mmCIF file of C-alpha atoms and ligand atoms in Angstrom:
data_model
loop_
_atom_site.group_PDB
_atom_site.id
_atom_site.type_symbol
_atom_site.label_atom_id
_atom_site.label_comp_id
_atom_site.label_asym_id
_atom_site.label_seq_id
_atom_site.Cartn_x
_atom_site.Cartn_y
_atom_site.Cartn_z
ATOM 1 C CA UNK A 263 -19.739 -3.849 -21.024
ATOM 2 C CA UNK A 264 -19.164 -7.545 -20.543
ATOM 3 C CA UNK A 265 -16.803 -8.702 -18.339
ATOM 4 C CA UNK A 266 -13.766 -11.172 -18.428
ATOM 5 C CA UNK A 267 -15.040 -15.180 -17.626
ATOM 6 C CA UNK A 268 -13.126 -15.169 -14.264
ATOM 7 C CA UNK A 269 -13.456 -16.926 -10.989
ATOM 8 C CA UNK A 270 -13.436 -13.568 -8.989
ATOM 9 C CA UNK A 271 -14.231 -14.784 -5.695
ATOM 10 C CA UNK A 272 -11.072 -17.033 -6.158
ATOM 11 C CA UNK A 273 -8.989 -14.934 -7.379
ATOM 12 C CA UNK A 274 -5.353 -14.516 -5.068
ATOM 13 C CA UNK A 275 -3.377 -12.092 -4.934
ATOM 14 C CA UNK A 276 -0.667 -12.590 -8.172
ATOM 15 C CA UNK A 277 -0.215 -11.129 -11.357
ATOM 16 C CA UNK A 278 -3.087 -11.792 -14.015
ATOM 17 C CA UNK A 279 -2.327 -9.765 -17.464
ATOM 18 C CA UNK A 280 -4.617 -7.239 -18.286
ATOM 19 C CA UNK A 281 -5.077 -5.632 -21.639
ATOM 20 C CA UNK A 282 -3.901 -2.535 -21.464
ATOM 21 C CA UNK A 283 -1.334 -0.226 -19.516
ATOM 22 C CA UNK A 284 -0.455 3.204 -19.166
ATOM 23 C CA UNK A 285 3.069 4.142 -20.429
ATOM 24 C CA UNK A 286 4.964 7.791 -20.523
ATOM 25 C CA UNK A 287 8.168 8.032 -21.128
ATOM 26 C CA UNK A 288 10.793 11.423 -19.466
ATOM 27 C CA UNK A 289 13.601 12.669 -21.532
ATOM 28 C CA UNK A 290 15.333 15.928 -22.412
ATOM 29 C CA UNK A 291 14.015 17.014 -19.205
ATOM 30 C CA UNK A 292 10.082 16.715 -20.193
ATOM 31 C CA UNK A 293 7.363 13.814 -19.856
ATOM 32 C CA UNK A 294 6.052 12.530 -23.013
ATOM 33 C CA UNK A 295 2.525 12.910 -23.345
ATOM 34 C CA UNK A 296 2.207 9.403 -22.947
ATOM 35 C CA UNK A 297 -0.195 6.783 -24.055
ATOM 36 C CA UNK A 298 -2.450 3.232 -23.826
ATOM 37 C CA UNK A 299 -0.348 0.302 -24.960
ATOM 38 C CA UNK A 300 -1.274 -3.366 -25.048
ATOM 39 C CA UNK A 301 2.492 -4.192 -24.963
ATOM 40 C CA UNK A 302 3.234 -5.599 -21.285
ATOM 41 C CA UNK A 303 6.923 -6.149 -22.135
ATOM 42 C CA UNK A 304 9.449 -3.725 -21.254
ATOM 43 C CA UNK A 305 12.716 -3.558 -23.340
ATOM 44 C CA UNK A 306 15.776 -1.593 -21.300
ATOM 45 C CA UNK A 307 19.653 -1.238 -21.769
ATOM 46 C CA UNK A 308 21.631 -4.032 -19.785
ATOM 47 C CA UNK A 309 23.313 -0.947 -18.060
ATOM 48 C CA UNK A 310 19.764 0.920 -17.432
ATOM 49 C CA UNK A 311 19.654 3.091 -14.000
ATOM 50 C CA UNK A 312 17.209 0.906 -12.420
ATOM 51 C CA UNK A 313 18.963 -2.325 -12.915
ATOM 52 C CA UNK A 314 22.209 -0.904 -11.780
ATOM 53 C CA UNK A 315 21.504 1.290 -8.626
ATOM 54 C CA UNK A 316 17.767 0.230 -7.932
ATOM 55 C CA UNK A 317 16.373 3.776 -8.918
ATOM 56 C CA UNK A 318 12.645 3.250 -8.759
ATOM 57 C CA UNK A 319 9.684 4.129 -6.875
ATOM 58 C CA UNK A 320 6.148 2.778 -6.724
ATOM 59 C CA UNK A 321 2.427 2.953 -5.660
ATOM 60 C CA UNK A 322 -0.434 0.410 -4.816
ATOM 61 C CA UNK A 323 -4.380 1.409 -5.090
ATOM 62 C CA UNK A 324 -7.169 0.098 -6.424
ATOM 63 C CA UNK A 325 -10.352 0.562 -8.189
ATOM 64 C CA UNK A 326 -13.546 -1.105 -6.945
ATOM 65 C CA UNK A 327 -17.081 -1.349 -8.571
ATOM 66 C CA UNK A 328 -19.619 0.514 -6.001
ATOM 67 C CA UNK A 329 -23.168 -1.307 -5.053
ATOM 68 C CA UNK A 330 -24.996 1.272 -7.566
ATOM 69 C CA UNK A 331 -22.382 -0.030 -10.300
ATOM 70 C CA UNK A 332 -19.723 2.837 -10.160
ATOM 71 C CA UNK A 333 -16.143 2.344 -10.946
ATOM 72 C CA UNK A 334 -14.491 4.445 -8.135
ATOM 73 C CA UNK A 335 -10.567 4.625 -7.232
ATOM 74 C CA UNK A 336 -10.009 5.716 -3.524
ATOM 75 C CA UNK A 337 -8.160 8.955 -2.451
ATOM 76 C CA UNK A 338 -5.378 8.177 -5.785
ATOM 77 C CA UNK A 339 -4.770 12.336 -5.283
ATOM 78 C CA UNK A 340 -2.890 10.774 -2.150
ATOM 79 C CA UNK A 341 -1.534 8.102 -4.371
ATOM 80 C CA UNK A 342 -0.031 10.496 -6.906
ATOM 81 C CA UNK A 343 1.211 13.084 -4.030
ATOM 82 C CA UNK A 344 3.156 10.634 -2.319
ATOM 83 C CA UNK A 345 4.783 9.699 -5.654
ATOM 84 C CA UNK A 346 6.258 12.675 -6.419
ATOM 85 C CA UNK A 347 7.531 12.954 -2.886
ATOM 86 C CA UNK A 348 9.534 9.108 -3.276
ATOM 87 C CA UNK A 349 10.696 10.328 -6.727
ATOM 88 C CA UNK A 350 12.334 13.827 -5.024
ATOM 89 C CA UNK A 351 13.794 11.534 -2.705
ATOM 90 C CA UNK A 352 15.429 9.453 -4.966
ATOM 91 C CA UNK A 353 16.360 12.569 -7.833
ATOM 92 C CA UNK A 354 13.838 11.519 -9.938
ATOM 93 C CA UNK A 355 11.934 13.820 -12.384
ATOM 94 C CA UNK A 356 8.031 14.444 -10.343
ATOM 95 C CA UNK A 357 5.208 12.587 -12.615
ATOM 96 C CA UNK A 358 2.610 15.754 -12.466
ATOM 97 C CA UNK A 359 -0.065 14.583 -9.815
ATOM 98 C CA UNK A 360 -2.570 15.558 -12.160
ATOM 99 C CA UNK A 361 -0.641 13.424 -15.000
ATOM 100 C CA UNK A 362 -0.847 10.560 -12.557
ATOM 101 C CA UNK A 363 -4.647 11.227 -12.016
ATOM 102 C CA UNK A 364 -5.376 10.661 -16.075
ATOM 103 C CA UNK A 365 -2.840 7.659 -15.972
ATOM 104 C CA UNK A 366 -5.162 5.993 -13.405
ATOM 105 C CA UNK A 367 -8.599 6.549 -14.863
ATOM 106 C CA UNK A 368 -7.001 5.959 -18.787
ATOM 107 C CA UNK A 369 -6.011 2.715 -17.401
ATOM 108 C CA UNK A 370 -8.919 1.637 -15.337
ATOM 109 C CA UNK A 371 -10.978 2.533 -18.251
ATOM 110 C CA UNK A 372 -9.174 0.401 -21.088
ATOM 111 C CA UNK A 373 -9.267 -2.315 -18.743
ATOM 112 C CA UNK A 374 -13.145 -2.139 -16.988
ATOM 113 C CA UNK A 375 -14.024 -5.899 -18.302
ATOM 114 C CA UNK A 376 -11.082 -6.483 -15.712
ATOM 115 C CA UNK A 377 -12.978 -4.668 -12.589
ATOM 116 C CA UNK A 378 -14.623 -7.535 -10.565
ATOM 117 C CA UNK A 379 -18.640 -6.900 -9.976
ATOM 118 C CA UNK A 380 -19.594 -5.416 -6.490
ATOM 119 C CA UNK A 381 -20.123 -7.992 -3.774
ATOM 120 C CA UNK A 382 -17.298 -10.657 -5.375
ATOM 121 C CA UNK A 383 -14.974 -9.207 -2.718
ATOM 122 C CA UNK A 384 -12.549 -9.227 -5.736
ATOM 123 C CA UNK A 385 -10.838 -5.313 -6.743
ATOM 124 C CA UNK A 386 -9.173 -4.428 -9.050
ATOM 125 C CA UNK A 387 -5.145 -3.573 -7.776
ATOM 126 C CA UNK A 388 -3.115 -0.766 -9.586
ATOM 127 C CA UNK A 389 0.184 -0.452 -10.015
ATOM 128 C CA UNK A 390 1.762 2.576 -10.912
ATOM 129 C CA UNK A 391 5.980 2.773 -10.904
ATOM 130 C CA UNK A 392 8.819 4.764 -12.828
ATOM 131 C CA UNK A 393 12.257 3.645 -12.506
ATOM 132 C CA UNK A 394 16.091 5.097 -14.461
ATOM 133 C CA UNK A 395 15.876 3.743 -17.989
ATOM 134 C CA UNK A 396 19.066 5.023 -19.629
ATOM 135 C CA UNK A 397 22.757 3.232 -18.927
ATOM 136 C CA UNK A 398 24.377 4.894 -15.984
ATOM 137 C CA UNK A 399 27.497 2.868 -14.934
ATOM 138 C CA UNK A 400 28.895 6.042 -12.753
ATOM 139 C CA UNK A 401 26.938 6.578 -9.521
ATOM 140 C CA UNK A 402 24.287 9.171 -10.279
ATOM 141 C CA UNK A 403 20.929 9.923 -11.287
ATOM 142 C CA UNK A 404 19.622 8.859 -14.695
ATOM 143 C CA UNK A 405 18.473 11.499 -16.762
ATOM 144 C CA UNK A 406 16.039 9.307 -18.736
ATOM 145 C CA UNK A 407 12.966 7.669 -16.860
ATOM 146 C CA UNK A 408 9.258 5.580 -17.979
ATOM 147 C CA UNK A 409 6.354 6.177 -16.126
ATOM 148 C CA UNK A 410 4.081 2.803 -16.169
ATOM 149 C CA UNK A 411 0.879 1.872 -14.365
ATOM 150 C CA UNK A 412 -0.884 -1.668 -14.999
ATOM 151 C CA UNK A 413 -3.525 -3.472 -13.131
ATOM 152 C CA UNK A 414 -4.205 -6.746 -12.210
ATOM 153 C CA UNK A 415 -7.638 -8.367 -10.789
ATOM 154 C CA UNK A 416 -7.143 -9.490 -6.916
ATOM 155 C CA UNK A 417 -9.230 -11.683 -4.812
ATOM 156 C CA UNK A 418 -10.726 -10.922 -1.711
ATOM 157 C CA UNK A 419 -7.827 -10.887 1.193
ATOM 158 C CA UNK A 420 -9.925 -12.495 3.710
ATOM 159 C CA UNK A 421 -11.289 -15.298 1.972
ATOM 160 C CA UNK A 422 -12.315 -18.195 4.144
ATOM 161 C CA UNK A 423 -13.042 -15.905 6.866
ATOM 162 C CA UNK A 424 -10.499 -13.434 9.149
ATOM 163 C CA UNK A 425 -7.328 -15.012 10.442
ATOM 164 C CA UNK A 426 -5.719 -12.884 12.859
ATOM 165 C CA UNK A 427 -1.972 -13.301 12.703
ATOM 166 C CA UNK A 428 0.923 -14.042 15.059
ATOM 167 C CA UNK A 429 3.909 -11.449 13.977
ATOM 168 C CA UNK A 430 6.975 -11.357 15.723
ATOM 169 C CA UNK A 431 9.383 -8.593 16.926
ATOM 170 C CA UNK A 432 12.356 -9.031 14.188
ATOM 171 C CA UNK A 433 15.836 -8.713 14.675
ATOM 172 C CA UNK A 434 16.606 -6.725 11.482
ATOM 173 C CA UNK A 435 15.710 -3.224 10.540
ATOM 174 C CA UNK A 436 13.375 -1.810 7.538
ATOM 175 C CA UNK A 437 14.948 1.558 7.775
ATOM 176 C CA UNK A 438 17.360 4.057 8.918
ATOM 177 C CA UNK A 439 16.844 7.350 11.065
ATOM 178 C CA UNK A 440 17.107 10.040 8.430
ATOM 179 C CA UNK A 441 16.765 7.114 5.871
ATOM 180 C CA UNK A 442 14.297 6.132 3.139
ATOM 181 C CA UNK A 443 12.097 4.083 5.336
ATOM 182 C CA UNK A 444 8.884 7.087 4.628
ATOM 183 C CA UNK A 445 9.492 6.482 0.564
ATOM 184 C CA UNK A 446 7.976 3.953 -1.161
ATOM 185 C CA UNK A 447 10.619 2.482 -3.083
ATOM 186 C CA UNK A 448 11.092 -0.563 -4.263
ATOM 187 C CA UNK A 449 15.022 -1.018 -2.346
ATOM 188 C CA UNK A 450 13.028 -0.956 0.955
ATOM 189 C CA UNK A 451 11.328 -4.190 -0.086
ATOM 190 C CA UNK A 452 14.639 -5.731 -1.580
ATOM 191 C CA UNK A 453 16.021 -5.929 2.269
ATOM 192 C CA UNK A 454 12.932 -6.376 3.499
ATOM 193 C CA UNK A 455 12.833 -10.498 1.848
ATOM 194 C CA UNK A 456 15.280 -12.409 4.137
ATOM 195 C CA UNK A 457 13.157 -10.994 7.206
ATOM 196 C CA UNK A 458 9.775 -12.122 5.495
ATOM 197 C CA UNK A 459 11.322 -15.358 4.615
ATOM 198 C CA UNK A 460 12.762 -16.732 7.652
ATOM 199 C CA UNK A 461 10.184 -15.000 9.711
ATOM 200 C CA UNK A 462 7.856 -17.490 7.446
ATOM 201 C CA UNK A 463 9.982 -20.356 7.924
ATOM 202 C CA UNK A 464 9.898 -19.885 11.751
ATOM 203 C CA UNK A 465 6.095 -19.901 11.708
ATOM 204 C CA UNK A 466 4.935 -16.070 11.999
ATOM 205 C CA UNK A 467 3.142 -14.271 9.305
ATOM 206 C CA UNK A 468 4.702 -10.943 9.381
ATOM 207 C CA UNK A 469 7.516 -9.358 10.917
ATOM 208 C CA UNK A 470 6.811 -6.294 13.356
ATOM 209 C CA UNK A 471 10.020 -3.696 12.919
ATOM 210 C CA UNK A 472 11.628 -1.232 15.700
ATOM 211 C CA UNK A 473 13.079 2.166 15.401
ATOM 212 C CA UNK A 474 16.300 1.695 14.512
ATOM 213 C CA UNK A 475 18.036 3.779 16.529
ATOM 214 C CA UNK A 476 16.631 2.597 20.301
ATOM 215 C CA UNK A 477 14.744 -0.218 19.236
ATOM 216 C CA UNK A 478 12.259 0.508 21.954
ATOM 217 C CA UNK A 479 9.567 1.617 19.697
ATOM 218 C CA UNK A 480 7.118 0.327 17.083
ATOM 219 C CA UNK A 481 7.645 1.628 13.754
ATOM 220 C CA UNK A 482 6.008 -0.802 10.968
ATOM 221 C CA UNK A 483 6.004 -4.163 8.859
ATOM 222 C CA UNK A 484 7.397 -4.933 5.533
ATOM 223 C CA UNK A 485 4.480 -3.582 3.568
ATOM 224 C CA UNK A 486 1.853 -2.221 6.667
ATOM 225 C CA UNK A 487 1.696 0.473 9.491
ATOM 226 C CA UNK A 488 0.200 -0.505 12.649
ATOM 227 C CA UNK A 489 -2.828 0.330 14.374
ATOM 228 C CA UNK A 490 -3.809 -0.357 18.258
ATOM 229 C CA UNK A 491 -6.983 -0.236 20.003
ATOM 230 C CA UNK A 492 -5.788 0.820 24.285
ATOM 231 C CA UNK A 493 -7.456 -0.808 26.646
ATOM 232 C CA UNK A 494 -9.333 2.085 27.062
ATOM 233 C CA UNK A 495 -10.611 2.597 23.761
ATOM 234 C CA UNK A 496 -8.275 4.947 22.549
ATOM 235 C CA UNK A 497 -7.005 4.536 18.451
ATOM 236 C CA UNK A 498 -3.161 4.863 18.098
ATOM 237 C CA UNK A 499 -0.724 4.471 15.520
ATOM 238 C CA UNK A 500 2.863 5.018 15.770
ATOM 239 C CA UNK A 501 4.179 7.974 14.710
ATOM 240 C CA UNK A 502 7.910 8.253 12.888
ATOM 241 C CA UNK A 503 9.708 10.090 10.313
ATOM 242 C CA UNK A 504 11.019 6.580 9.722
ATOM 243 C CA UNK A 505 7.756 5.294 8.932
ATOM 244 C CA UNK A 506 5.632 4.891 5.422
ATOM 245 C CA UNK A 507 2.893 7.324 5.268
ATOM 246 C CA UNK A 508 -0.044 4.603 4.909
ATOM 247 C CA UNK A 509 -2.950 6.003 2.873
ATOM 248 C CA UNK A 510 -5.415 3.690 4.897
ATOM 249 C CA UNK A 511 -3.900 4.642 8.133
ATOM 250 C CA UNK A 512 -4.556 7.585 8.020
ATOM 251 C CA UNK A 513 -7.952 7.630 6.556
ATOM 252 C CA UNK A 514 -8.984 5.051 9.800
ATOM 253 C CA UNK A 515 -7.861 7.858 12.047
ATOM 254 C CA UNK A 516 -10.229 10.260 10.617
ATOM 255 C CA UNK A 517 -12.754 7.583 10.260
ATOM 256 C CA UNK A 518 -12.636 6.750 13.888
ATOM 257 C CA UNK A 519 -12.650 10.226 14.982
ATOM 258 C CA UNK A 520 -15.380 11.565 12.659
ATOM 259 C CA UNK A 521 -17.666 8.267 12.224
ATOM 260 C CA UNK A 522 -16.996 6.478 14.998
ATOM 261 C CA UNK A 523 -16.462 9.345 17.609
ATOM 262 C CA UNK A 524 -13.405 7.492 18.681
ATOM 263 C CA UNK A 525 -10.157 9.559 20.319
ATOM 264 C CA UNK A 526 -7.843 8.307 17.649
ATOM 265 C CA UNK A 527 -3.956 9.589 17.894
ATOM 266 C CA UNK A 528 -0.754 9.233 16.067
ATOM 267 C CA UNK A 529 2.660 9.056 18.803
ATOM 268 C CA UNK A 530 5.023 7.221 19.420
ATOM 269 C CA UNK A 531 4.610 3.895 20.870
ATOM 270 C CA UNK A 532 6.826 1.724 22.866
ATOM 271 C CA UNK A 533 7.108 -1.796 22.792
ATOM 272 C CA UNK A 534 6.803 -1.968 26.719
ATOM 273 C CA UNK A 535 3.409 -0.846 25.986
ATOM 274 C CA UNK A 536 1.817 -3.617 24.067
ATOM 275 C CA UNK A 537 0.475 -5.107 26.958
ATOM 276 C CA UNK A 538 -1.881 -2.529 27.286
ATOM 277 C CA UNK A 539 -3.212 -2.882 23.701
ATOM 278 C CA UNK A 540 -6.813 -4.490 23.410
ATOM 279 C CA UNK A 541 -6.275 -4.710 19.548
ATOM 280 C CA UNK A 542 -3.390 -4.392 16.983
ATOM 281 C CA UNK A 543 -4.129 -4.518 13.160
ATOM 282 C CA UNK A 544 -2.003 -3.752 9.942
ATOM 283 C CA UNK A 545 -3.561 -1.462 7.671
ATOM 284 C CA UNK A 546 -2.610 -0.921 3.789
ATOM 285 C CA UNK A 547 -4.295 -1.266 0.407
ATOM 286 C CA UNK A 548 -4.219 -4.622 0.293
ATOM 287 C CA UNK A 549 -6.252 -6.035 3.239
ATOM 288 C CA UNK A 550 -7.691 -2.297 4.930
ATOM 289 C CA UNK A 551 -7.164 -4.170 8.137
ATOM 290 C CA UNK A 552 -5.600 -7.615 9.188
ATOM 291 C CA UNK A 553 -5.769 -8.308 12.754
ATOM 292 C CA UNK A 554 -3.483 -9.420 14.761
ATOM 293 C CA UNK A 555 -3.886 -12.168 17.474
ATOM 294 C CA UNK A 556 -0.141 -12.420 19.283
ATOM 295 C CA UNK A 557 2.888 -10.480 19.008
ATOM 296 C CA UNK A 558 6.378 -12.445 20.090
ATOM 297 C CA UNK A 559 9.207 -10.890 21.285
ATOM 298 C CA UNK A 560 12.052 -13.256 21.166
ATOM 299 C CA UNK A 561 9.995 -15.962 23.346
ATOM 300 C CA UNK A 562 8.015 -13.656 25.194
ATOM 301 C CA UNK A 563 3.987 -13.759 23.806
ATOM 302 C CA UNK A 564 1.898 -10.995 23.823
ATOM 303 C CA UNK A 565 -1.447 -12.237 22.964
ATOM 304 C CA UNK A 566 -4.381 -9.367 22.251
ATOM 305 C CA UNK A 567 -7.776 -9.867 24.169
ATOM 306 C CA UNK A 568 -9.247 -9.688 20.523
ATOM 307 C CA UNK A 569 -7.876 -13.324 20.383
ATOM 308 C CA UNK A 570 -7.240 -15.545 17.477
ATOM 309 C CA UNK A 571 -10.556 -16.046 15.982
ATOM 310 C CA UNK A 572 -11.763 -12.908 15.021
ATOM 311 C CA UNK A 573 -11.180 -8.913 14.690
ATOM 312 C CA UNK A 574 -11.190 -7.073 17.465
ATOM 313 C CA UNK A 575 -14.466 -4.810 18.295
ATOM 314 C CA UNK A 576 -13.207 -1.649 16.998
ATOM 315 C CA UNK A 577 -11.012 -2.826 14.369
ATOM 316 C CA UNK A 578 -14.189 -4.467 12.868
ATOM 317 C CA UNK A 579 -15.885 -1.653 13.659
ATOM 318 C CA UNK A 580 -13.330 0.644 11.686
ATOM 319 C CA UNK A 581 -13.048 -1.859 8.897
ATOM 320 C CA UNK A 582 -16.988 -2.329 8.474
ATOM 321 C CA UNK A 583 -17.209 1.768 7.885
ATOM 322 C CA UNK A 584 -13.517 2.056 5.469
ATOM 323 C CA UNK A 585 -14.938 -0.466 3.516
ATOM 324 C CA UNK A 586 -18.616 0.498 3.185
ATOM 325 C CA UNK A 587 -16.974 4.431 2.444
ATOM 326 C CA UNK A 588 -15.055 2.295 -0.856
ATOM 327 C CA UNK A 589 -17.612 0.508 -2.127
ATOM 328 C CA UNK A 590 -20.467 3.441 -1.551
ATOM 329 C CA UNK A 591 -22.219 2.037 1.261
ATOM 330 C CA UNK A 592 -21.560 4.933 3.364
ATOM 331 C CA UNK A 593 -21.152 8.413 2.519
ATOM 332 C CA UNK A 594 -17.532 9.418 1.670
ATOM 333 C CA UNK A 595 -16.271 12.162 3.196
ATOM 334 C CA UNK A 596 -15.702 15.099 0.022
ATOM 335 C CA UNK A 597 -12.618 14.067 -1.964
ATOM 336 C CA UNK A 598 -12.511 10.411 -0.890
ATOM 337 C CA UNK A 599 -13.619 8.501 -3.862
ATOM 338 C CA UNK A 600 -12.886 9.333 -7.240
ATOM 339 C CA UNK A 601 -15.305 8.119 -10.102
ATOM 340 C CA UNK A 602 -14.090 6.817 -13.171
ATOM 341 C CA UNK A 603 -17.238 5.759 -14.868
HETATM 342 C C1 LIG B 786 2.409 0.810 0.774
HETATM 343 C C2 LIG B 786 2.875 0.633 2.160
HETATM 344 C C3 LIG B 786 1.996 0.732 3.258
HETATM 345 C C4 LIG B 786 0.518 0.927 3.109
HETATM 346 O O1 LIG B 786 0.179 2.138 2.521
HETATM 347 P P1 LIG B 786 -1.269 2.383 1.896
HETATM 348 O O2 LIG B 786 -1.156 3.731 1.301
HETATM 349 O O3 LIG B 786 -2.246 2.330 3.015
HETATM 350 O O4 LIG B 786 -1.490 1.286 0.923
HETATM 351 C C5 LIG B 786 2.542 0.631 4.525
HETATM 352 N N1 LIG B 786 3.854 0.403 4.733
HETATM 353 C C6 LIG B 786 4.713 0.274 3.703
HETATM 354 C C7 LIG B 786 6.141 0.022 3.986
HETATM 355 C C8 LIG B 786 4.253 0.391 2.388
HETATM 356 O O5 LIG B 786 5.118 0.269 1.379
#
């Protein structure tokens, strides 16, 4: 199959249409048995559920091309899980996980002259959603929904080398105890903007959030959960109800443990006890790991012995292996990678 003439080691991270999605639309309380479109537009009532109360929920993988020329999608059984979760959460109708599943490799399929070559550092991102389509002016659920999933070529996160980043400890919250702050919903990102913005403006590259409730302890970023390295070699990641369940989080806990032989642990963690972190690093989809260099806490600097050049030891360590187990380099643990063609 030839692929698309693009630049993919260039590629950033935006939108790039793609030929095909994935659409399915819910009504009369049943799913469609939806279908491949080549229309990217979306036509909605002005008074549709979505536009009006913000009822929607997403997800974020991706599909990569392996070094024997697979195309593979990473634990999306995770993907499709936590989906239905975020749409219980919000009263939204579940998309059947195995619905999802057929939604991902219909997709990836349509579009595989859009799946950058191994070694181009490129992936390809997927983004499946569903959201209240019908008018609902009344606060309530909308009883008519569309399933969608597109995908859009992305560039390699760390181009020009690893940049470990200075976050600082903001002022606002992401989420509530008891709140929606473990869905993946689009209205978490809504509040999240002013943060990212002015945390931009005043220099920092991400914003490090605490529990709401004490703020005393580390809960996440905007878009990331947190990992540490202790001093002594221990992995830890915060652990809260409050907290998106990260899909690469918790794969680099069982990767430490089980290839690295690492004690790896998910508690809670308190901001008092930064200074005793060796490494810190954000894990999602996007980048696996970023590291991070220096945390500030309203003047104060923490600053990581992993420095501001490079990743920390183990956090290369446990990006090295995640990424070799995507792109087929290492052997996956059963389940882990899910081939498409
Ligand atoms: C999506 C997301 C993550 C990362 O989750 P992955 O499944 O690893 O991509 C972390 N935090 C928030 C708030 C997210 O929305």
């Amino acid at each position: 199959m030839e692929k698309k003439n693009i630049d993919w080691s260039n590629l950033g991270f935006g939108y790039i249409q793609t030929d095909y999605r994935y659409v399915s639309n819910y009504k009369n309380g049943a799913w469609d048995e939806g279908c491949i479109t080549t229309d990217s537009n979306i036509v909605l009532n002005e008074c549709a559920g979505v536009l009006q109360y913000a009822q929607t929920v997403f997800e974020g993988l991706k599909a990569y091309t392996t070094e024997d020329g697979r195309i593979v999608t990473f634990r999306p059984d995770l993907n499709a899980a936590r989906m239905v979760t975020s749409a219980q959460r919000l009263e939204m109708p579940a998309f059947p996980e195995e619905r999802f599943i057929e939604a991902v490799e219909k997709t990836v399929k349509a579009n595989a002259a859009f799946v950058p070559p191994y070694g181009s550092g490129a992936t390809l991102y997927l983004r499946p959603y569903m959201f209240g389509s019908n008018p609902v002016i009344g606060v309530k659920p909308a009883t008519e929904y569309q399933f969608r999933l597109f995908c859009t070529p992305v560039g390699p996160y760390f181009k020009g080398g690893v940049k470990p980043l200075t976050i600082r400890v903001s002022d606002f919250d992401r989420a509530a105890p008891n709140g929606t702050g473990n869905i993946k919903a689009g209205l978490n990102y809504a509040m999240s903007l002013h943060a990212i913005v002015s945390a931009h403006e005043e220099g920092y590259d991400e914003n490090m959030y605490l529990d709401a409730a004490t703020r005393t302890k580390v809960e996440e970023t905007g878009g990331a959960n947190f990992l540490f390295v202790t001093k002594d070699g221990k992995v830890v990641t915060p652990k809260s109800d409050s907290i998106l369940p990260s899909i690469t989080r918790r794969s680099l806990i069982q990767v430490a443990k089980d290839y690295l032989g690492l004690e790896a642990e998910e508690r809670e963690i308190y901001l008092d006890e930064l200074g005793d972190m060796a490494e810190c690093g954000l894990c999602g989809t996007a980048a696996v790991i970023s590291p991070v260099g220096k945390i500030v806490d309203h003047g104060k600097e923490i600053c990581l012995p992993s420095g501001m050049s490079e990743m920390g030891p183990v956090t290369k360590k446990l990006y090295e292996t995640l990424t070799g187990i995507q792109m087929g380099r290492i052997e996956a643990p059963k389940g882990w990678i899910h081939v498409i063609e």
